[in-house]
């Protein structure tokens, strides 16, 4: 128990009850109130954060499973009984570290709790927020990890050229919506898939995709792709995996590229779906490349320089799905795996 | 019917009876004797070849199936009722083309027949054989298409570095045996798999692989790979596909690379096996890259400059499985898909 002094307050936290198998449920996450001292003790180099926004991202499902060497390179498992953690936007409310000052805004990894302490290291990815003319919440998405993921994936992995054809799955999500717009900026033909007609409308009307389809209403994904890409696909930005990847492989062009950003359809399966069309990789000389955004965080300021002008000029659109209150966090996170969110899912914990 | 004159002779040919489904059988290939005029008519730019050696290669199975847009980029289907064709070593016995002279030796695509005519074009890959201190048969393998495949795949696709760990499947085949030796030359740790203990011995004793295993005697491929690669695999040179690929994916290191050269285990299946561990591509940031040797034929003379000194100094070993007589060609080709060959499978059609 923390000692309770003048500066002590309640800290509501979201705890992983136990390792998850199959689809996560709200009851896999439980609340626990502790108390926290809002003053950093003298001599400590710790930084105390008040969390304002928390990001809900598909990869968090991987962290909810049992520790697994095959996934550890991407995401270390959460510890049952402890708060889960992810990217968020926070305000420094006390600091014993010379690089952090009270009142500064940062985005980076924090606990799912009202207050988080951390001790900065060269590898703790916490970025100071300099541009506050943009909504702070955007730093959980377009201007944070997912935006940087789209940027690194599209420019570093896809090797796109003007006039190429691009397919993006889970295209209305935090990453997909930006990938589609980056592809349009480059002069590509872009098609997206999503799981509702509302999302499909968003892709076409808001994000400027050339074409879009609701994969849940397509009895034959191969046929849907052939309809949208009669000449085939140069680039597939993969967020889904499984059956969608299988259908895409049949429709890739020679020398096509698949940038593997996520495979949300597989994270909740105890036995992952088999992909049957891999010989196509040989026949068509396809490159499939997995990537992880943390390998590209050194390019974050380059990314901001690129994206901020487009955003300020209204040339890049962005849609968020904001849920208010940490107490509604678990349902927002679980909803992600049922496609409930429309746009980037995040939680408003505190306004200031 | 050809007119029969003084220079006319019989031309025995191997014909595809009908499109093949499942494992090919000897009876899928039939013989047909025609006659051929051994003089090129005046004014023609045709070249007449006498075929000396014919190559049996796994990709030929793809050509035996029904025409399929998904495989066409690698291999156009053979026409039932016509001779099959593949790489071979031949002697020019008459020529109407200024670039070809009687007596010259070439390797390139020819029919499975005793005599073949062709009209040179810039895209007809026929290479003149300059180095005849090496057995001519080697130009169906080590010094021909399979050797060039190993060279392009290993140096262009694998991005290997000294000290990395390399796994080669179907490792005693025409391509695999050279890949393993190229990897050893680079200072890598190399393990190969093959389908008999005789082949495994060859890998270790003749080709200098660090380790090798008989996949047919391993109840658990994952365990076999973990035994050989306790720290994981940096590079997988893929000749097999299916279950082997699935097991390899579990054992790849972060930033591992899979060079897809062939998937022989899948060519005879009506329903290709599902590969279940593709999310590993994301977790471990793996690159899977298919490639086709014809994209690299412009590097053939560079390849020869590289490989010939090693071969002449005995620093690269090479094992062939030679069957004598075109009449034994079908059984040699079909045997390839049952792993009957030990080393590079080829057919001696004529010695001179």
PDB file of C-alpha atoms in Angstrom, chain A residues 19 62 65-77 272, chain B residues 250 283-284:
ATOM      1  CA  UNK A  19      -4.441 -15.015 -19.983  1.00  0.00           C
ATOM      2  CA  UNK A  62      -1.472 -10.689 -28.705  1.00  0.00           C
ATOM      3  CA  UNK A  65      -2.425 -14.401 -24.522  1.00  0.00           C
ATOM      4  CA  UNK A  66      -0.034 -16.709 -22.680  1.00  0.00           C
ATOM      5  CA  UNK A  67       3.638 -15.806 -23.093  1.00  0.00           C
ATOM      6  CA  UNK A  68       4.691 -17.298 -26.420  1.00  0.00           C
ATOM      7  CA  UNK A  69       8.200 -17.146 -27.880  1.00  0.00           C
ATOM      8  CA  UNK A  70       6.795 -16.838 -31.402  1.00  0.00           C
ATOM      9  CA  UNK A  71       4.921 -13.617 -30.615  1.00  0.00           C
ATOM     10  CA  UNK A  72       7.333 -12.175 -28.074  1.00  0.00           C
ATOM     11  CA  UNK A  73       9.320 -10.318 -30.720  1.00  0.00           C
ATOM     12  CA  UNK A  74       6.249  -8.207 -31.437  1.00  0.00           C
ATOM     13  CA  UNK A  75       4.499  -8.044 -28.098  1.00  0.00           C
ATOM     14  CA  UNK A  76       5.464  -9.284 -24.636  1.00  0.00           C
ATOM     15  CA  UNK A  77       2.499 -10.810 -22.820  1.00  0.00           C
ATOM     16  CA  UNK A 272      -4.798 -20.171 -37.145  1.00  0.00           C
TER      17      UNK A 272
ATOM     18  CA  UNK B 250       8.046 -21.342 -36.189  1.00  0.00           C
ATOM     19  CA  UNK B 283       5.710 -11.087 -35.236  1.00  0.00           C
ATOM     20  CA  UNK B 284       9.250 -11.670 -36.457  1.00  0.00           C
TER      21      UNK B 284
END
